[in-house]
mmCIF file of C-alpha atoms and ligand atoms in Angstrom:
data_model
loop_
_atom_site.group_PDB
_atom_site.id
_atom_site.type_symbol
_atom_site.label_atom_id
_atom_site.label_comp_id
_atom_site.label_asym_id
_atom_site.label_seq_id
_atom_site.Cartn_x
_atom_site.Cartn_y
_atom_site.Cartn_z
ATOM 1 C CA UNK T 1 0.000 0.000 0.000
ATOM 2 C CA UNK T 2 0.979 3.357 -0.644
ATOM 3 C CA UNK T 3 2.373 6.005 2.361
ATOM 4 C CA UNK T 4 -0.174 8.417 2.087
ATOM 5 C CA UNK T 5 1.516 11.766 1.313
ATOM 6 C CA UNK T 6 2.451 14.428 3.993
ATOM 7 C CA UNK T 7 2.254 17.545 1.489
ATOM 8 C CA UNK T 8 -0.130 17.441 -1.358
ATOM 9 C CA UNK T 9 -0.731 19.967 -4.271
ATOM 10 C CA UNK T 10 -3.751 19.614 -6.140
ATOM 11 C CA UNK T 11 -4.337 21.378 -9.580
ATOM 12 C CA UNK T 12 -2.704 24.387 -8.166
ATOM 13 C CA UNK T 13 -2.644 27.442 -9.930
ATOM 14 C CA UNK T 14 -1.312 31.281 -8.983
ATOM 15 C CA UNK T 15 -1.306 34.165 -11.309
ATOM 16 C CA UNK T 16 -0.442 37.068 -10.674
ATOM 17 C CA UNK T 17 -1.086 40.253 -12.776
ATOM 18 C CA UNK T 18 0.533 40.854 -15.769
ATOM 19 C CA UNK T 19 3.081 43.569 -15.819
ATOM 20 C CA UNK T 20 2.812 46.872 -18.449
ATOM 21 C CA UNK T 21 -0.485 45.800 -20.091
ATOM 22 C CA UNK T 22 0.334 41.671 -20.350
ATOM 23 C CA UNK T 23 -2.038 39.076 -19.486
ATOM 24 C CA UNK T 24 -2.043 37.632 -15.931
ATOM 25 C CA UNK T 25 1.505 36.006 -15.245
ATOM 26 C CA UNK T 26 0.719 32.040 -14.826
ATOM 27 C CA UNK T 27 3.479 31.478 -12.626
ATOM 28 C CA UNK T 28 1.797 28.189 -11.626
ATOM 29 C CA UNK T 29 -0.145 26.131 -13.764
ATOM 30 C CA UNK T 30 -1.777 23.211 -12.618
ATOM 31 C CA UNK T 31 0.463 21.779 -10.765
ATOM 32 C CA UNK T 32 -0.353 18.159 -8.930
ATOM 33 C CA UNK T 33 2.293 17.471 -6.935
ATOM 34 C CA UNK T 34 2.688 14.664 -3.417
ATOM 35 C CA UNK T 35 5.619 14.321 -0.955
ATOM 36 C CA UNK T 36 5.314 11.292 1.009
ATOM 37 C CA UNK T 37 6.680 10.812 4.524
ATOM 38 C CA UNK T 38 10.618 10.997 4.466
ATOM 39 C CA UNK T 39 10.676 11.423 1.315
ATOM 40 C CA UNK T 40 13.249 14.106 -0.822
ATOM 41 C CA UNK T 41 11.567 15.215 -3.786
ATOM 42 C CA UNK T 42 13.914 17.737 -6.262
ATOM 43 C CA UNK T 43 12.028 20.149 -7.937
ATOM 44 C CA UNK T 44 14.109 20.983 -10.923
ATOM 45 C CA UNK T 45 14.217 23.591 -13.949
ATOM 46 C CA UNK T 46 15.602 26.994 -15.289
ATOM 47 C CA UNK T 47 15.077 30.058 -12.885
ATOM 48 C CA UNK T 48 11.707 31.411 -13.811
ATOM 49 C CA UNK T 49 10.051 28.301 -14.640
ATOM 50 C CA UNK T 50 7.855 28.565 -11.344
ATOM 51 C CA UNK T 51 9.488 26.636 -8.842
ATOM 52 C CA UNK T 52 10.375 28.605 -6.198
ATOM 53 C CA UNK T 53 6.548 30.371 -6.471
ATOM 54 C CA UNK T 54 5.371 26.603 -6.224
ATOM 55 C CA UNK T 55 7.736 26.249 -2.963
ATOM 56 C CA UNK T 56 6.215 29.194 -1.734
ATOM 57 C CA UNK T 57 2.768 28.261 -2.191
ATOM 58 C CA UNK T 58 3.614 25.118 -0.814
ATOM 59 C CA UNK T 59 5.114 26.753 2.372
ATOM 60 C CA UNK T 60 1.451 28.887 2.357
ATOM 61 C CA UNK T 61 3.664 32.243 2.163
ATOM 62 C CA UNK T 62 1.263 32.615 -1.094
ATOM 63 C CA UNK T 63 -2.378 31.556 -1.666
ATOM 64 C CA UNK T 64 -3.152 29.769 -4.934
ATOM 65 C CA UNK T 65 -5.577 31.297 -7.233
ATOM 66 C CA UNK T 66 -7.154 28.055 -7.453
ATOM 67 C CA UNK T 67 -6.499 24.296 -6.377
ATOM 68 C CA UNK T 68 -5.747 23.128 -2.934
ATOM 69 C CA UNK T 69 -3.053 22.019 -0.776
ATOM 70 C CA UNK T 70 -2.996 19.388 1.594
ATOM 71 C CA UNK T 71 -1.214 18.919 4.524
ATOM 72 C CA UNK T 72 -1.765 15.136 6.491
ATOM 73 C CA UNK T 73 -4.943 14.959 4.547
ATOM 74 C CA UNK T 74 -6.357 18.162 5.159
ATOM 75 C CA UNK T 75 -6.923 21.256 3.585
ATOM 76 C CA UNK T 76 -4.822 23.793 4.384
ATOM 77 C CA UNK T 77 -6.230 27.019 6.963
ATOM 78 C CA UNK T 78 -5.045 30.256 5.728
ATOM 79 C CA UNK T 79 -6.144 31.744 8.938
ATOM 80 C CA UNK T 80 -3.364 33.345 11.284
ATOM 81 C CA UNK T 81 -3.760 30.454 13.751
ATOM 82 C CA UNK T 82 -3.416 27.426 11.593
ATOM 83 C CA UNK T 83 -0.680 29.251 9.512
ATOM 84 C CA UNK T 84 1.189 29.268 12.316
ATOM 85 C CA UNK T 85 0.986 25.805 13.447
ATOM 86 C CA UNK T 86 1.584 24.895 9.495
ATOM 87 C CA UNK T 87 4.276 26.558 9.725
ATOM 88 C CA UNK T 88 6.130 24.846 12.780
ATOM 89 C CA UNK T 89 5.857 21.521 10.392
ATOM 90 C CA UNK T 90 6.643 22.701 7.537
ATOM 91 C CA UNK T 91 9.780 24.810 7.450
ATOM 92 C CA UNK T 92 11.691 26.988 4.829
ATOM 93 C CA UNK T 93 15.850 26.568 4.376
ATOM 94 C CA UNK T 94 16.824 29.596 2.322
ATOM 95 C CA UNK T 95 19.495 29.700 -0.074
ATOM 96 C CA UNK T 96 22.260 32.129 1.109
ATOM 97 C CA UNK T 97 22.570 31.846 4.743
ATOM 98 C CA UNK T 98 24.072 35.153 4.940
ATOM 99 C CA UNK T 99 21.190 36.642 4.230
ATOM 100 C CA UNK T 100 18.486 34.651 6.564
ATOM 101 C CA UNK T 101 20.525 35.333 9.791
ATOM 102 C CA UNK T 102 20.821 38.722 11.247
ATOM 103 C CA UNK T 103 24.207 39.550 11.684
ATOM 104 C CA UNK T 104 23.931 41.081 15.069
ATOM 105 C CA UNK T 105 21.893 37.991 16.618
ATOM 106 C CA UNK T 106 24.065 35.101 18.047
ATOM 107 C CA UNK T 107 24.041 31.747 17.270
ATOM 108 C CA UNK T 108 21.601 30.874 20.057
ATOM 109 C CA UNK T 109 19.504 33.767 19.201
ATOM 110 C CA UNK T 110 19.622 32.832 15.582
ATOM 111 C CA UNK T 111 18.142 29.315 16.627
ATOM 112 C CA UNK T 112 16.142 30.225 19.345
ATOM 113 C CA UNK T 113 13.829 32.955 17.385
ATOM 114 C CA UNK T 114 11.321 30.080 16.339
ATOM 115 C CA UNK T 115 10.852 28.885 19.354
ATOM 116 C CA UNK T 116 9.980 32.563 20.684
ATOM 117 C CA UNK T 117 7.636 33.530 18.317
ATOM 118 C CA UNK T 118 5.524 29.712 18.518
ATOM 119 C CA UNK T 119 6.105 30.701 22.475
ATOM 120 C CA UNK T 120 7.608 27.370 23.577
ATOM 121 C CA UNK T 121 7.153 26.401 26.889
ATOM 122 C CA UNK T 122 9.879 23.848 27.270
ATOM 123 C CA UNK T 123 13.738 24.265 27.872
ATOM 124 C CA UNK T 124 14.873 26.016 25.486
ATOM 125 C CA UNK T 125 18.450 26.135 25.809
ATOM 126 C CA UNK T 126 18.037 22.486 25.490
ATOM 127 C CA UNK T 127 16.048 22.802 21.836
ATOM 128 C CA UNK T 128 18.806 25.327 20.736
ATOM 129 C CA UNK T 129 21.583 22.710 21.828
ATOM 130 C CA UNK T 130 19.635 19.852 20.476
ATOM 131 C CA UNK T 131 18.972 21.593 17.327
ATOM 132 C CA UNK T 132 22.451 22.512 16.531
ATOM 133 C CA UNK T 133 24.073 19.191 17.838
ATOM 134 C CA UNK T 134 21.591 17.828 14.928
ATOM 135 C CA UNK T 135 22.703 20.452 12.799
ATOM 136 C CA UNK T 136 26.500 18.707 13.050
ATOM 137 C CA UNK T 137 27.765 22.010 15.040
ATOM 138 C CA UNK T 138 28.875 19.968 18.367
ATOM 139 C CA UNK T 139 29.517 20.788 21.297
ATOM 140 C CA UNK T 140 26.763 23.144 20.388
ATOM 141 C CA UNK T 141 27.136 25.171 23.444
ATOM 142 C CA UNK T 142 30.816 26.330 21.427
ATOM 143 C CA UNK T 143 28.594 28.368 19.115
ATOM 144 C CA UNK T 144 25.887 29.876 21.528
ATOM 145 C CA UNK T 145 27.363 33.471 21.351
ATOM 146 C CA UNK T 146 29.433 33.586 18.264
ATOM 147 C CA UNK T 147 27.654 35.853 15.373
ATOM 148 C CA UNK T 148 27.426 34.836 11.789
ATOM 149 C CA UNK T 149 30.519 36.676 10.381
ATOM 150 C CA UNK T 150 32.552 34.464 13.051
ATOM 151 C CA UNK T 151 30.950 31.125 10.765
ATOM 152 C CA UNK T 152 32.069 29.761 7.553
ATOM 153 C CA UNK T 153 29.275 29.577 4.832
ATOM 154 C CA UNK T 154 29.037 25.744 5.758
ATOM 155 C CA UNK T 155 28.478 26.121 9.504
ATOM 156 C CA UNK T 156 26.271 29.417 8.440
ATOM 157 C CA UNK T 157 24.162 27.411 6.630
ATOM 158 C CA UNK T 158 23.988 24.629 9.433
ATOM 159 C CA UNK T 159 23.043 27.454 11.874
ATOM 160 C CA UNK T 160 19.989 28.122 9.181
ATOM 161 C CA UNK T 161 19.126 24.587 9.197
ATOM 162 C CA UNK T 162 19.241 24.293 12.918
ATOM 163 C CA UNK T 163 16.620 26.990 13.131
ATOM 164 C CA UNK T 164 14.195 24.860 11.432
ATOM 165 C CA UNK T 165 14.710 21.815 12.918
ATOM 166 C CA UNK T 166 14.274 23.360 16.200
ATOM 167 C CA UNK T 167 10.744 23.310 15.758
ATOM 168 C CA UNK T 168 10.693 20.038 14.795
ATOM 169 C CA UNK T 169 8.930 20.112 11.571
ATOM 170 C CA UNK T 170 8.212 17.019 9.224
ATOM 171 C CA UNK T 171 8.754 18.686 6.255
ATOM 172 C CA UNK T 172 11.933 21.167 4.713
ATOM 173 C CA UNK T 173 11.440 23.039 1.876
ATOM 174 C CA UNK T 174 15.081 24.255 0.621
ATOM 175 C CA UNK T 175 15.664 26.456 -1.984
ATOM 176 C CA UNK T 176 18.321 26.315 -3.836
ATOM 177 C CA UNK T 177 20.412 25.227 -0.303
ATOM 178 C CA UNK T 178 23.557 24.654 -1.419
ATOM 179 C CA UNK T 179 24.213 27.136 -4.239
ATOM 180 C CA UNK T 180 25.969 30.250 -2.630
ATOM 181 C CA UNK T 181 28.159 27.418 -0.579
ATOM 182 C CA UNK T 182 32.214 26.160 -1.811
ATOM 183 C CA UNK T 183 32.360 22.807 -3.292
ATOM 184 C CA UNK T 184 33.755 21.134 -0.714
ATOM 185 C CA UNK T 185 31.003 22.047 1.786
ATOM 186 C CA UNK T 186 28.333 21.349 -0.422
ATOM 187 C CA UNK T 187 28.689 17.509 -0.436
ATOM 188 C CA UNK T 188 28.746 18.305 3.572
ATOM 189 C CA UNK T 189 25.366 19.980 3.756
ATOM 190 C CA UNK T 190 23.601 17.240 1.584
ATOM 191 C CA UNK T 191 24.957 14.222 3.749
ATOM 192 C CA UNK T 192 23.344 16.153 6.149
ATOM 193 C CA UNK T 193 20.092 16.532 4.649
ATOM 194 C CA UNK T 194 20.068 12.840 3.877
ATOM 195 C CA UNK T 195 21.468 11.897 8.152
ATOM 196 C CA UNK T 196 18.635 13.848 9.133
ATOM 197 C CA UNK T 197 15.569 11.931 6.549
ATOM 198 C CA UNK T 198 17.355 8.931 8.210
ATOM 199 C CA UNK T 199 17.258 10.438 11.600
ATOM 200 C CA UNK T 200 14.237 11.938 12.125
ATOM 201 C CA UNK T 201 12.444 10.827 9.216
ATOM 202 C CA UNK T 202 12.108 14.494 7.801
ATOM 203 C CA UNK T 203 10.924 14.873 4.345
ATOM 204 C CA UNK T 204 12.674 17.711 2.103
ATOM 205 C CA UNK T 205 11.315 19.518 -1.562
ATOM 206 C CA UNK T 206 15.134 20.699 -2.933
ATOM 207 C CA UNK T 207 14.271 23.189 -5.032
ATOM 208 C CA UNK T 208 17.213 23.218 -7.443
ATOM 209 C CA UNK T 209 18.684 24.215 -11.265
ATOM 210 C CA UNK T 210 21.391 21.904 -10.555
ATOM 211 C CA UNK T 211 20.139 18.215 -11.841
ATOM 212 C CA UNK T 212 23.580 16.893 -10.266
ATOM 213 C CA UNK T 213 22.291 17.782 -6.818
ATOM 214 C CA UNK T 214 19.168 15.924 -7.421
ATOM 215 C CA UNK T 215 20.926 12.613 -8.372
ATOM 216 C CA UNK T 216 23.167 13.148 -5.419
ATOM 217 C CA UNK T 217 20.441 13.635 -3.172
ATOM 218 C CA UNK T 218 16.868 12.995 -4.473
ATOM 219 C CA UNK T 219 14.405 9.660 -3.994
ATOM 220 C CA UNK T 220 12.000 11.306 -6.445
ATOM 221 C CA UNK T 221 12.378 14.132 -9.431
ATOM 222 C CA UNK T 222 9.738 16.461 -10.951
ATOM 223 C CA UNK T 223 11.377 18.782 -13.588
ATOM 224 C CA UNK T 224 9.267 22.256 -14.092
ATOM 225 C CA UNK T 225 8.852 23.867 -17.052
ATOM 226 C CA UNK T 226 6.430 27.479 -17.476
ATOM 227 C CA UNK T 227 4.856 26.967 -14.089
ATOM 228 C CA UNK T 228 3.996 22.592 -14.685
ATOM 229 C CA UNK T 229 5.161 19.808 -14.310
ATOM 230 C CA UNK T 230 6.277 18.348 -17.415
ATOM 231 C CA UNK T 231 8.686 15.343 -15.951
ATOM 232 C CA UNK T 232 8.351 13.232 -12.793
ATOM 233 C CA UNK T 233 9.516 9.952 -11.379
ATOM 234 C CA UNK T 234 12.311 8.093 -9.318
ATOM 235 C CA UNK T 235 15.619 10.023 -9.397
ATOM 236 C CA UNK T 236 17.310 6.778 -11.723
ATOM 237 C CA UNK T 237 13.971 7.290 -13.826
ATOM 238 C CA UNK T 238 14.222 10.836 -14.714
ATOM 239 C CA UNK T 239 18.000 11.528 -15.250
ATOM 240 C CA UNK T 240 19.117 7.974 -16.542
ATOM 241 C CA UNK T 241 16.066 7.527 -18.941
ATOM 242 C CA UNK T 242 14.636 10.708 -19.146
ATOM 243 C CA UNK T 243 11.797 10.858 -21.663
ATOM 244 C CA UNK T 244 10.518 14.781 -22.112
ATOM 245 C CA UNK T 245 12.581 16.624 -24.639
ATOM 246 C CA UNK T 246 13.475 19.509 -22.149
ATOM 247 C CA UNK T 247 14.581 17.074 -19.250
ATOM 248 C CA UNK T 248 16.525 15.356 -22.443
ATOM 249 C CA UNK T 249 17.971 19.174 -23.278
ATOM 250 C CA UNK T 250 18.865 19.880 -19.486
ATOM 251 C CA UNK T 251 20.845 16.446 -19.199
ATOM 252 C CA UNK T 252 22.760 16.828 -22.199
ATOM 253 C CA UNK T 253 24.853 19.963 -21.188
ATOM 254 C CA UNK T 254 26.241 18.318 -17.846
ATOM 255 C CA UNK T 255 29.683 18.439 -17.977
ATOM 256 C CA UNK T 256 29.614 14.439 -17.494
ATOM 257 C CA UNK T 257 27.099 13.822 -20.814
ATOM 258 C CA UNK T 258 27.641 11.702 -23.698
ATOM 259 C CA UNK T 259 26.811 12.851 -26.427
ATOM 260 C CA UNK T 260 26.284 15.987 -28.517
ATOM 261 C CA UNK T 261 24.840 18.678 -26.279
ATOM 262 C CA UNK T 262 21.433 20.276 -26.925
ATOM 263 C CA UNK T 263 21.730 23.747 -26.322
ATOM 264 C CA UNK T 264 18.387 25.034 -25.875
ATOM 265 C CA UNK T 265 17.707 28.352 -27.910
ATOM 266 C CA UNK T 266 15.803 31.360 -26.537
ATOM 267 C CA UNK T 267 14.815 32.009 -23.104
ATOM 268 C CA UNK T 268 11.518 30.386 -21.449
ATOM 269 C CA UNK T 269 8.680 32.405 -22.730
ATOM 270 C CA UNK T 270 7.146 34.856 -20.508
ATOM 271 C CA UNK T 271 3.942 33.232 -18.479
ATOM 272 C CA UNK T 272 1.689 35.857 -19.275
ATOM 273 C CA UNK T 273 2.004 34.095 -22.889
ATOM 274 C CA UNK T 274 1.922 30.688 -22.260
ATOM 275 C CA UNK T 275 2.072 29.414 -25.859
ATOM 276 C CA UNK T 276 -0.938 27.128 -27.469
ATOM 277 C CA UNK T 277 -0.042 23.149 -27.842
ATOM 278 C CA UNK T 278 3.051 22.246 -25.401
ATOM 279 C CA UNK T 279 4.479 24.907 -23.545
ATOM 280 C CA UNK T 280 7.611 23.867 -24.547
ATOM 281 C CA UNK T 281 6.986 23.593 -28.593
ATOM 282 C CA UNK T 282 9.054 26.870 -29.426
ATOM 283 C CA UNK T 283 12.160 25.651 -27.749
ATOM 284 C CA UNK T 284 11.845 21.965 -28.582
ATOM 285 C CA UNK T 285 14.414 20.051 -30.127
ATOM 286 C CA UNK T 286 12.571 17.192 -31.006
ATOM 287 C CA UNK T 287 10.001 19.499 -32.884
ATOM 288 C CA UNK T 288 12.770 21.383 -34.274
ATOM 289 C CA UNK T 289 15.364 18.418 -35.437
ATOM 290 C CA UNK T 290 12.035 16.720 -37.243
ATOM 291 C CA UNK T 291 11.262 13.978 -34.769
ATOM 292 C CA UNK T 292 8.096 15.068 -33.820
ATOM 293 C CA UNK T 293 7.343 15.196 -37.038
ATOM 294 C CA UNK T 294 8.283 11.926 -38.278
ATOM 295 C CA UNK T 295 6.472 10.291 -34.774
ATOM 296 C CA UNK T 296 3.426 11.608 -36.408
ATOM 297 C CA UNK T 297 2.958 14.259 -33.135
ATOM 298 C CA UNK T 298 3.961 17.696 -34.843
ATOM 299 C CA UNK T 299 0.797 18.885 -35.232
ATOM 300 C CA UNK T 300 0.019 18.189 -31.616
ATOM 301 C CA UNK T 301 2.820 19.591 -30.460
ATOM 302 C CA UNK T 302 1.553 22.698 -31.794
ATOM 303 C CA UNK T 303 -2.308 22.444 -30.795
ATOM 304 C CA UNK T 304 -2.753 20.089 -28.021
ATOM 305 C CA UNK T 305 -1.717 20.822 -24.396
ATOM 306 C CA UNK T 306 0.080 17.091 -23.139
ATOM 307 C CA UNK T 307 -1.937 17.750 -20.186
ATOM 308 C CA UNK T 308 -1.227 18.139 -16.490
ATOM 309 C CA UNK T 309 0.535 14.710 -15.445
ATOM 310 C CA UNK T 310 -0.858 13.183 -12.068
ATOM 311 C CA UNK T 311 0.316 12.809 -8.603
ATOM 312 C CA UNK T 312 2.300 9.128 -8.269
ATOM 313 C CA UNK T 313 4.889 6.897 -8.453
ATOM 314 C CA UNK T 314 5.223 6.004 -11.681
ATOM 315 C CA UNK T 315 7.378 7.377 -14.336
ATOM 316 C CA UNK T 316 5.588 10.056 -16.176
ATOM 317 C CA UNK T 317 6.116 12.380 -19.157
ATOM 318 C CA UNK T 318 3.717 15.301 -20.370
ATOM 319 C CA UNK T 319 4.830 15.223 -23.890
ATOM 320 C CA UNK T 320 2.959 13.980 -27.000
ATOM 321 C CA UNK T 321 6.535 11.998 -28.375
ATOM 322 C CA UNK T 322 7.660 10.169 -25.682
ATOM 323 C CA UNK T 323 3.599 8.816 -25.476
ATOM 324 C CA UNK T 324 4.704 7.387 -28.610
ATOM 325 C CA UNK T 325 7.406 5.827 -27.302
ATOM 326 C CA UNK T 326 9.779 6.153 -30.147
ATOM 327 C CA UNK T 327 13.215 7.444 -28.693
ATOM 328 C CA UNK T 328 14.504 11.095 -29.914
ATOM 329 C CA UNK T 329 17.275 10.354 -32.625
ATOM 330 C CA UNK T 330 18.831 14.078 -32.539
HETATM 331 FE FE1 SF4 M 1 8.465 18.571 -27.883
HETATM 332 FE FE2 SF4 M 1 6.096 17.926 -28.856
HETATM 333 FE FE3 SF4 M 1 7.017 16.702 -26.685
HETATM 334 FE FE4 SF4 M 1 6.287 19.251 -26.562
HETATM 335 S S1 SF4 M 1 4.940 17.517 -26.961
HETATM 336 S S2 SF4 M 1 8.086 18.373 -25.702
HETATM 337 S S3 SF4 M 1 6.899 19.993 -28.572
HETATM 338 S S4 SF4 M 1 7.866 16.584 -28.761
#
């Protein structure tokens, strides 16, 4: 039987409105999305295709224009009180950690802040300690009153993480976590990412452009692409077989790819102007190269959405081509 799934989006749109006389922006577009129970789901794709507005839906910092989220099961409050509690289980881990910590707060008042404002009545010295111990910054009480320039970026960005988990949520939602860190701490912050799933049993969304972090990191994949989801399945699914042309495209220019690299032309169009047919048809290879047309799906391609793929396990692909199943020969 299935886990049922701790976070659940459900044909979730927002729009906002369009800029100097433009339609309404689509930002997200019917977007069906589930994160199970321990679970790290990647959500990958150029910056502007949607994600982190998704992530921020998710997190209920902004209310869809239409669809639902789920949290256990239930719908989720927008009212002050329930956001609040949301929010203790379902926390946000911010890309630069310079930026999320206040550079005259300490360490311990850095960590301790959640706790204050969800007014916990327990010990909390012993959450701050716990949190950062967890956080791999032992003995933690070594970093209670140190500030954030006194930190690498690694131990920074542990810091940031240990302010989340002191409020022991079920669910992170990182964005972009491990961009504005060195190499060589990056690997660090993603083992612990993956201690703590094993740990705790925390469940993560990575929101990422980096498709090497999701393979290093990931159980599941959805790629994004103008505000859907136009790829999803098991991490070994999605980057070892993938089957959309613009998961194909994103693959291909890793520095480790065989193969000739497809260079995708022209930037994502703007999602006030969501084109007809795919979304993707402009910028396709497989359209352009004359596979689509061969497969018998060009016309399609240019008329008829793919459709918004469904919440699951399975491998899934929102592209008329790979339905076909012939492989892309460019
Ligand atoms: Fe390309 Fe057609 Fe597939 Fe869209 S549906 S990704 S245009 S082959």
């Amino acid at each position: 039987m299935t886990t049922p799934p701790l976070l659940s989006a459900q044909g979730l749109h927002v729009t906002f409105p369009g800029r100097q006389g433009a339609g309404p922006a689509r930002a997200v577009d019917g977007v069906e999305l589930d994160i199970r129970p321990g679970e790290i789901v990647a959500l990958v794709g150029e910056s502007g295709c949607g994600k982190s507005t998704l992530a921020r839906a998710l997190l209920g910092l902004v209310k869809p224009t239409a669809g639902r989220i789920t949290h256990d099961g239930r719908p989720l409050d927008y009212s002050g009180r329930a956001l609040r509690a949301y929010r203790r289980r379902v926390q946000l881990v911010l890309q630069d950690p310079s930026g999320s910590l206040n550079p005259r707060h300490t360490v311990y008042d850095a960590v301790a802040e959640g706790l204050r404002i969800h007014g916990h009545a327990g010990d909390e010295r012993a959450a701050v300690a716990d949190a950062l111990s967890r956080a791999g910054l032992r003995p933690p009480e070594r970093f209670f009153l140190r500030y954030p320039h006194e930190l690498s970026g690694g131990q920074r960005q542990r810091v940031v993480i240990a302010g989340a988990l002191v409020l022991e949520p079920k669910l992170l939602v990182a964005d972009e976590p491990v961009a504005s860190l060195d190499a060589s701490v990056r690997g660090e912050i993603l083992a612990l990412l993956l201690r703590l799933r094993t740990e705790l049993g925390l469940a993560a969304l990575v929101v990422t452009h980096d498709l090497g972090l999701a393979w290093n990191i990931a159980d599941r994949v959805a790629v994004m692409y103008l505000g859907r989801i136009v790829e999803t399945g098991t991490v070994e699914e999605v980057l070892t077989s993938p089957r959309h042309p613009y998961t194909q495209a994103l693959l291909s220019v890793l520095p480790e790819a065989p193969g000739t690299p497809q260079i995708l032309t022209g930037e994502p169009p703007d999602p006030s102007r969501i084109p007809s047919g795919c979304r993707f048809h402009a910028r396709c290879p497989a359209l352009a190269s004359g596979e689509a047309e061969r497969a018998g799906v060009a016309k399609a391609c240019r008329t008829t959405d793919p459709g918004i793929l469904t919440p699951g396990t399975e491998a899934q692909s929102a592209c008329h081509l790979s339905r076909t199943g012939a492989q892309p020969a460019y």
